[in-house]
Amino acid sequence: MKRWFNLFKANLIKEYLELKRYLPNTIALAFTFYIVFLGMFLGIQFFGEATIQEITTQHVIVNYVIWFLGIMVMQNIGYEITNEAMRGTLEQLAMSPMGMWRIMVTRLVSLSILYFVIISGLLFLSMATARQWLNLDVITILPILFLTLLSMFGVGFMIAGLSVIVKQIHAFLQIFQFILMGLTFVPLSVAPYLKFAPFVKGVDLIRHVMIYNAGLFDFTWGDYLFLGINTIVYFGLGLFVFLGCERFAMKKGLLAHY
């Protein structure tokens, strides 16, 4: 456990220092996503139907915040692999006694914590801009968000596994942003089959909490069971894919090449 804690601490400090040292880029990143929200919000105000503008705006706030979190959590791990390959340190990570997958887990957790702080600020800024204050029931949201993030970690590991082999996946990640937008913006009431996709069930539950004031006991045990199974399946699948890609890359001697 101590080794895990030290590894997490080292990666948390690393990710924090990179965000701090490249502060203009960090600010530009947050500002860009705020501009995206403004575009959505103003579109609703000018072209949306007046009778449903309030509920539509609330949906946009929740969806865009989770979309931003998903992009940061799932895409950044792919960029981490690419950057390590460019620096020539990817093979060193694979030779670490802790193993590359443990290093990537702690980086994902570190990134999630740091970007959660940024996203929380964007959430309050967005609510203040739209003058729509959502239900922030922390006791209900946090356990659902935890399971949702684990499912996102699984997808992130799949992307990281692909990055280990092919290195350059920037074009794919740009396409992935729009796939992710569809998964986070489309409610399950419109497309029920999407609940079998990763993290969508968790997003739907969070949406009900923040918009419709649902509490921890307003959901059925079936909802939590399905979310838990979905999380286990996708996290396990993601880790399996990553380890398989890592073994393939080591066998083919791809770790030291960029």
mmCIF file of C-alpha atoms in Angstrom:
data_model
loop_
_atom_site.group_PDB
_atom_site.id
_atom_site.type_symbol
_atom_site.label_atom_id
_atom_site.label_comp_id
_atom_site.label_asym_id
_atom_site.label_seq_id
_atom_site.Cartn_x
_atom_site.Cartn_y
_atom_site.Cartn_z
ATOM 1 C CA MET A 1 0.000 0.000 0.000
ATOM 2 C CA LYS A 2 2.869 2.369 0.795
ATOM 3 C CA ARG A 3 4.350 1.793 -2.674
ATOM 4 C CA TRP A 4 0.981 2.614 -4.240
ATOM 5 C CA PHE A 5 0.737 5.794 -2.162
ATOM 6 C CA ASN A 6 4.263 6.909 -3.086
ATOM 7 C CA LEU A 7 3.568 6.219 -6.756
ATOM 8 C CA PHE A 8 0.319 8.174 -6.599
ATOM 9 C CA LYS A 9 2.013 11.058 -4.765
ATOM 10 C CA ALA A 10 4.812 11.246 -7.350
ATOM 11 C CA ASN A 11 2.371 11.276 -10.277
ATOM 12 C CA LEU A 12 0.074 13.797 -8.601
ATOM 13 C CA ILE A 13 3.009 16.178 -8.079
ATOM 14 C CA LYS A 14 4.175 15.588 -11.667
ATOM 15 C CA GLU A 15 0.775 16.362 -13.187
ATOM 16 C CA TYR A 16 0.284 19.393 -10.922
ATOM 17 C CA LEU A 17 3.689 20.838 -11.817
ATOM 18 C CA GLU A 18 3.012 20.391 -15.544
ATOM 19 C CA LEU A 19 -0.320 22.224 -15.234
ATOM 20 C CA LYS A 20 1.361 24.965 -13.178
ATOM 21 C CA ARG A 21 4.464 25.405 -15.332
ATOM 22 C CA TYR A 22 2.401 25.540 -18.495
ATOM 23 C CA LEU A 23 -0.215 27.760 -16.884
ATOM 24 C CA PRO A 24 -1.126 29.713 -20.058
ATOM 25 C CA ASN A 25 -2.006 26.422 -21.754
ATOM 26 C CA THR A 26 -4.062 25.313 -18.734
ATOM 27 C CA ILE A 27 -5.964 28.619 -18.687
ATOM 28 C CA ALA A 28 -6.499 28.463 -22.452
ATOM 29 C CA LEU A 29 -7.869 24.931 -22.100
ATOM 30 C CA ALA A 30 -10.428 25.964 -19.489
ATOM 31 C CA PHE A 31 -11.297 29.126 -21.409
ATOM 32 C CA THR A 32 -11.849 27.164 -24.627
ATOM 33 C CA PHE A 33 -14.368 24.869 -22.991
ATOM 34 C CA TYR A 34 -16.119 27.857 -21.401
ATOM 35 C CA ILE A 35 -16.427 29.401 -24.870
ATOM 36 C CA VAL A 36 -17.951 26.123 -26.096
ATOM 37 C CA PHE A 37 -20.531 26.375 -23.317
ATOM 38 C CA LEU A 38 -21.287 30.005 -24.196
ATOM 39 C CA GLY A 39 -21.908 28.971 -27.792
ATOM 40 C CA MET A 40 -24.374 26.295 -26.667
ATOM 41 C CA PHE A 41 -26.052 28.595 -24.159
ATOM 42 C CA LEU A 42 -26.473 31.497 -26.573
ATOM 43 C CA GLY A 43 -27.785 29.105 -29.213
ATOM 44 C CA ILE A 44 -30.506 27.982 -26.807
ATOM 45 C CA GLN A 45 -31.356 31.565 -25.875
ATOM 46 C CA PHE A 46 -31.697 32.767 -29.452
ATOM 47 C CA PHE A 47 -33.050 29.712 -31.240
ATOM 48 C CA GLY A 48 -34.491 27.461 -28.518
ATOM 49 C CA GLU A 49 -38.155 27.209 -27.667
ATOM 50 C CA ALA A 50 -38.913 29.614 -24.819
ATOM 51 C CA THR A 51 -41.020 27.132 -22.824
ATOM 52 C CA ILE A 52 -38.171 24.630 -22.430
ATOM 53 C CA GLN A 53 -35.153 26.950 -22.374
ATOM 54 C CA GLU A 54 -34.598 26.509 -18.638
ATOM 55 C CA ILE A 55 -34.524 22.700 -18.609
ATOM 56 C CA THR A 56 -32.525 22.609 -21.860
ATOM 57 C CA THR A 57 -29.912 24.947 -20.386
ATOM 58 C CA GLN A 58 -29.623 22.747 -17.300
ATOM 59 C CA HIS A 59 -29.090 19.700 -19.497
ATOM 60 C CA VAL A 60 -26.400 21.537 -21.459
ATOM 61 C CA ILE A 61 -24.531 22.526 -18.280
ATOM 62 C CA VAL A 62 -24.461 18.977 -16.904
ATOM 63 C CA ASN A 63 -23.671 17.350 -20.239
ATOM 64 C CA TYR A 64 -20.879 19.698 -21.211
ATOM 65 C CA VAL A 65 -19.188 19.462 -17.786
ATOM 66 C CA ILE A 66 -19.209 15.641 -17.900
ATOM 67 C CA TRP A 67 -18.081 15.769 -21.536
ATOM 68 C CA PHE A 68 -15.100 17.909 -20.523
ATOM 69 C CA LEU A 69 -14.281 15.541 -17.649
ATOM 70 C CA GLY A 70 -14.524 12.543 -19.985
ATOM 71 C CA ILE A 71 -12.212 14.110 -22.545
ATOM 72 C CA MET A 72 -9.613 14.966 -19.922
ATOM 73 C CA VAL A 73 -9.718 11.546 -18.257
ATOM 74 C CA MET A 74 -9.915 9.293 -21.319
ATOM 75 C CA GLN A 75 -7.900 11.220 -23.907
ATOM 76 C CA ASN A 76 -5.051 12.473 -21.758
ATOM 77 C CA ILE A 77 -3.790 8.990 -20.982
ATOM 78 C CA GLY A 78 -3.284 8.477 -24.719
ATOM 79 C CA TYR A 79 -1.356 11.731 -24.917
ATOM 80 C CA GLU A 80 0.688 10.634 -21.873
ATOM 81 C CA ILE A 81 1.829 7.510 -23.725
ATOM 82 C CA THR A 82 2.627 9.524 -26.862
ATOM 83 C CA ASN A 83 4.627 12.093 -24.890
ATOM 84 C CA GLU A 84 6.581 9.386 -23.079
ATOM 85 C CA ALA A 85 7.404 7.800 -26.441
ATOM 86 C CA MET A 86 8.557 11.160 -27.839
ATOM 87 C CA ARG A 87 10.793 11.714 -24.800
ATOM 88 C CA GLY A 88 12.228 8.224 -25.102
ATOM 89 C CA THR A 89 11.059 7.236 -21.600
ATOM 90 C CA LEU A 90 8.246 4.825 -22.467
ATOM 91 C CA GLU A 91 10.508 1.783 -22.268
ATOM 92 C CA GLN A 92 11.733 2.922 -18.852
ATOM 93 C CA LEU A 93 8.144 2.983 -17.577
ATOM 94 C CA ALA A 94 7.633 -0.563 -18.820
ATOM 95 C CA MET A 95 10.770 -1.665 -16.937
ATOM 96 C CA SER A 96 9.597 -0.122 -13.665
ATOM 97 C CA PRO A 97 9.130 -2.609 -10.778
ATOM 98 C CA MET A 98 5.591 -1.253 -10.322
ATOM 99 C CA GLY A 99 4.663 -1.977 -13.930
ATOM 100 C CA MET A 100 3.379 0.468 -16.512
ATOM 101 C CA TRP A 101 -0.302 -0.229 -15.789
ATOM 102 C CA ARG A 102 0.066 0.783 -12.131
ATOM 103 C CA ILE A 103 1.815 3.982 -13.163
ATOM 104 C CA MET A 104 -1.006 4.736 -15.603
ATOM 105 C CA VAL A 105 -3.674 4.037 -12.962
ATOM 106 C CA THR A 106 -2.112 6.544 -10.578
ATOM 107 C CA ARG A 107 -1.754 9.072 -13.400
ATOM 108 C CA LEU A 108 -5.417 8.657 -14.285
ATOM 109 C CA VAL A 109 -6.396 9.207 -10.657
ATOM 110 C CA SER A 110 -4.093 12.226 -10.400
ATOM 111 C CA LEU A 111 -5.453 13.749 -13.611
ATOM 112 C CA SER A 112 -9.018 13.132 -12.440
ATOM 113 C CA ILE A 113 -8.407 14.943 -9.143
ATOM 114 C CA LEU A 114 -6.710 17.951 -10.759
ATOM 115 C CA TYR A 115 -9.200 18.321 -13.582
ATOM 116 C CA PHE A 116 -12.089 17.824 -11.167
ATOM 117 C CA VAL A 117 -10.966 21.029 -9.441
ATOM 118 C CA ILE A 118 -10.871 22.875 -12.786
ATOM 119 C CA ILE A 119 -14.221 21.446 -13.843
ATOM 120 C CA SER A 120 -15.826 22.406 -10.526
ATOM 121 C CA GLY A 121 -14.813 26.008 -11.214
ATOM 122 C CA LEU A 122 -16.218 25.794 -14.748
ATOM 123 C CA LEU A 123 -19.452 24.333 -13.364
ATOM 124 C CA PHE A 124 -20.036 27.241 -10.992
ATOM 125 C CA LEU A 125 -19.016 29.753 -13.683
ATOM 126 C CA SER A 126 -21.458 28.157 -16.132
ATOM 127 C CA MET A 127 -24.297 28.131 -13.598
ATOM 128 C CA ALA A 128 -23.633 31.790 -12.765
ATOM 129 C CA THR A 129 -23.573 32.693 -16.472
ATOM 130 C CA ALA A 130 -26.832 30.883 -17.194
ATOM 131 C CA ARG A 131 -28.390 31.793 -13.823
ATOM 132 C CA GLN A 132 -29.384 28.166 -13.428
ATOM 133 C CA TRP A 133 -28.358 26.607 -10.116
ATOM 134 C CA LEU A 134 -28.272 22.837 -10.151
ATOM 135 C CA ASN A 135 -28.665 20.397 -7.280
ATOM 136 C CA LEU A 136 -25.151 19.612 -6.021
ATOM 137 C CA ASP A 137 -25.952 16.753 -3.659
ATOM 138 C CA VAL A 138 -22.393 15.642 -2.927
ATOM 139 C CA ILE A 139 -23.427 12.544 -0.942
ATOM 140 C CA THR A 140 -25.413 11.249 -3.920
ATOM 141 C CA ILE A 141 -23.147 12.435 -6.725
ATOM 142 C CA LEU A 142 -19.753 11.256 -5.430
ATOM 143 C CA PRO A 143 -20.373 7.462 -5.320
ATOM 144 C CA ILE A 144 -22.045 7.554 -8.741
ATOM 145 C CA LEU A 145 -19.240 9.729 -10.124
ATOM 146 C CA PHE A 146 -16.631 7.334 -8.688
ATOM 147 C CA LEU A 147 -18.129 4.355 -10.538
ATOM 148 C CA THR A 148 -18.575 6.436 -13.689
ATOM 149 C CA LEU A 149 -14.912 7.481 -13.576
ATOM 150 C CA LEU A 150 -13.782 3.865 -13.218
ATOM 151 C CA SER A 151 -15.700 3.035 -16.385
ATOM 152 C CA MET A 152 -13.996 5.986 -18.090
ATOM 153 C CA PHE A 153 -10.645 4.655 -16.855
ATOM 154 C CA GLY A 154 -11.390 1.435 -18.725
ATOM 155 C CA VAL A 155 -11.891 3.321 -21.978
ATOM 156 C CA GLY A 156 -8.779 5.350 -21.206
ATOM 157 C CA PHE A 157 -6.758 2.143 -20.868
ATOM 158 C CA MET A 158 -8.004 0.960 -24.261
ATOM 159 C CA ILE A 159 -6.815 4.226 -25.796
ATOM 160 C CA ALA A 160 -3.510 3.954 -23.921
ATOM 161 C CA GLY A 161 -3.034 0.393 -25.211
ATOM 162 C CA LEU A 162 -3.542 1.589 -28.774
ATOM 163 C CA SER A 163 -1.057 4.402 -28.133
ATOM 164 C CA VAL A 164 1.586 1.954 -26.922
ATOM 165 C CA ILE A 165 1.527 0.221 -30.307
ATOM 166 C CA VAL A 166 0.886 2.954 -32.878
ATOM 167 C CA LYS A 167 2.125 5.976 -30.848
ATOM 168 C CA GLN A 168 0.443 8.693 -32.946
ATOM 169 C CA ILE A 169 -3.350 8.641 -32.416
ATOM 170 C CA HIS A 170 -4.149 12.361 -32.473
ATOM 171 C CA ALA A 171 -6.578 12.055 -35.399
ATOM 172 C CA PHE A 172 -8.439 9.249 -33.650
ATOM 173 C CA LEU A 173 -8.667 11.281 -30.428
ATOM 174 C CA GLN A 174 -10.190 14.202 -32.334
ATOM 175 C CA ILE A 175 -12.882 11.895 -33.731
ATOM 176 C CA PHE A 176 -13.341 10.368 -30.291
ATOM 177 C CA GLN A 177 -14.377 13.788 -28.902
ATOM 178 C CA PHE A 178 -17.521 13.713 -31.039
ATOM 179 C CA ILE A 179 -18.278 10.086 -30.118
ATOM 180 C CA LEU A 180 -17.933 11.075 -26.478
ATOM 181 C CA MET A 181 -20.220 14.048 -27.025
ATOM 182 C CA GLY A 182 -22.913 11.732 -28.361
ATOM 183 C CA LEU A 183 -22.586 9.402 -25.372
ATOM 184 C CA THR A 184 -22.836 12.222 -22.826
ATOM 185 C CA PHE A 185 -25.417 14.465 -24.492
ATOM 186 C CA VAL A 186 -27.994 11.876 -25.597
ATOM 187 C CA PRO A 187 -30.253 10.884 -22.647
ATOM 188 C CA LEU A 188 -31.189 7.255 -22.048
ATOM 189 C CA SER A 189 -34.863 8.165 -22.400
ATOM 190 C CA VAL A 190 -34.158 8.872 -26.083
ATOM 191 C CA ALA A 191 -31.752 5.963 -26.716
ATOM 192 C CA PRO A 192 -32.182 3.306 -23.976
ATOM 193 C CA TYR A 193 -29.725 0.916 -25.647
ATOM 194 C CA LEU A 194 -26.872 3.315 -24.867
ATOM 195 C CA LYS A 195 -26.943 2.117 -21.253
ATOM 196 C CA PHE A 196 -24.766 -0.804 -22.381
ATOM 197 C CA ALA A 197 -22.065 1.642 -23.488
ATOM 198 C CA PRO A 198 -19.363 2.616 -20.969
ATOM 199 C CA PHE A 199 -20.185 5.254 -18.294
ATOM 200 C CA VAL A 200 -23.492 6.344 -19.947
ATOM 201 C CA LYS A 201 -25.635 4.915 -17.124
ATOM 202 C CA GLY A 202 -23.615 6.871 -14.567
ATOM 203 C CA VAL A 203 -23.968 10.070 -16.575
ATOM 204 C CA ASP A 204 -27.728 9.547 -16.725
ATOM 205 C CA LEU A 205 -27.960 9.097 -12.933
ATOM 206 C CA ILE A 206 -25.849 12.205 -12.312
ATOM 207 C CA ARG A 207 -28.120 14.107 -14.679
ATOM 208 C CA HIS A 208 -31.183 13.062 -12.648
ATOM 209 C CA VAL A 209 -29.510 14.176 -9.419
ATOM 210 C CA MET A 210 -28.379 17.581 -10.629
ATOM 211 C CA ILE A 211 -31.429 18.499 -12.713
ATOM 212 C CA TYR A 212 -34.378 16.620 -11.197
ATOM 213 C CA ASN A 213 -33.144 16.688 -7.563
ATOM 214 C CA ALA A 214 -33.023 12.897 -7.226
ATOM 215 C CA GLY A 215 -31.491 11.557 -4.026
ATOM 216 C CA LEU A 216 -29.399 8.526 -3.186
ATOM 217 C CA PHE A 217 -32.491 6.437 -2.383
ATOM 218 C CA ASP A 218 -34.555 7.589 -5.359
ATOM 219 C CA PHE A 219 -32.781 5.109 -7.610
ATOM 220 C CA THR A 220 -33.474 1.381 -7.547
ATOM 221 C CA TRP A 221 -31.001 -1.311 -6.575
ATOM 222 C CA GLY A 222 -31.196 -2.368 -10.206
ATOM 223 C CA ASP A 223 -29.765 1.013 -11.248
ATOM 224 C CA TYR A 224 -26.797 0.670 -8.906
ATOM 225 C CA LEU A 225 -26.269 -2.989 -9.803
ATOM 226 C CA PHE A 226 -26.242 -2.231 -13.524
ATOM 227 C CA LEU A 227 -23.842 0.690 -12.990
ATOM 228 C CA GLY A 228 -21.543 -1.500 -10.885
ATOM 229 C CA ILE A 229 -21.491 -4.333 -13.433
ATOM 230 C CA ASN A 230 -20.947 -1.859 -16.278
ATOM 231 C CA THR A 231 -18.010 -0.354 -14.382
ATOM 232 C CA ILE A 232 -16.391 -3.713 -13.609
ATOM 233 C CA VAL A 233 -16.796 -4.963 -17.186
ATOM 234 C CA TYR A 234 -15.338 -1.896 -18.906
ATOM 235 C CA PHE A 235 -12.558 -1.294 -16.384
ATOM 236 C CA GLY A 236 -11.550 -4.956 -16.562
ATOM 237 C CA LEU A 237 -11.789 -4.964 -20.359
ATOM 238 C CA GLY A 238 -9.713 -1.795 -20.610
ATOM 239 C CA LEU A 239 -6.993 -3.193 -18.358
ATOM 240 C CA PHE A 240 -7.014 -6.475 -20.296
ATOM 241 C CA VAL A 241 -6.607 -4.631 -23.616
ATOM 242 C CA PHE A 242 -3.830 -2.432 -22.250
ATOM 243 C CA LEU A 243 -1.825 -5.363 -20.847
ATOM 244 C CA GLY A 244 -2.297 -7.256 -24.115
ATOM 245 C CA CYS A 245 -1.070 -4.289 -26.154
ATOM 246 C CA GLU A 246 1.878 -3.828 -23.810
ATOM 247 C CA ARG A 247 2.908 -7.487 -24.215
ATOM 248 C CA PHE A 248 2.549 -7.209 -27.992
ATOM 249 C CA ALA A 249 4.651 -4.028 -28.085
ATOM 250 C CA MET A 250 7.374 -5.626 -25.926
ATOM 251 C CA LYS A 251 7.398 -8.755 -28.096
ATOM 252 C CA LYS A 252 7.737 -6.700 -31.286
ATOM 253 C CA GLY A 253 10.231 -4.275 -29.747
ATOM 254 C CA LEU A 254 7.940 -1.254 -30.269
ATOM 255 C CA LEU A 255 8.360 0.435 -26.878
ATOM 256 C CA ALA A 256 11.688 2.030 -27.772
ATOM 257 C CA HIS A 257 10.459 3.255 -31.184
ATOM 258 C CA TYR A 258 8.491 6.367 -32.043
#
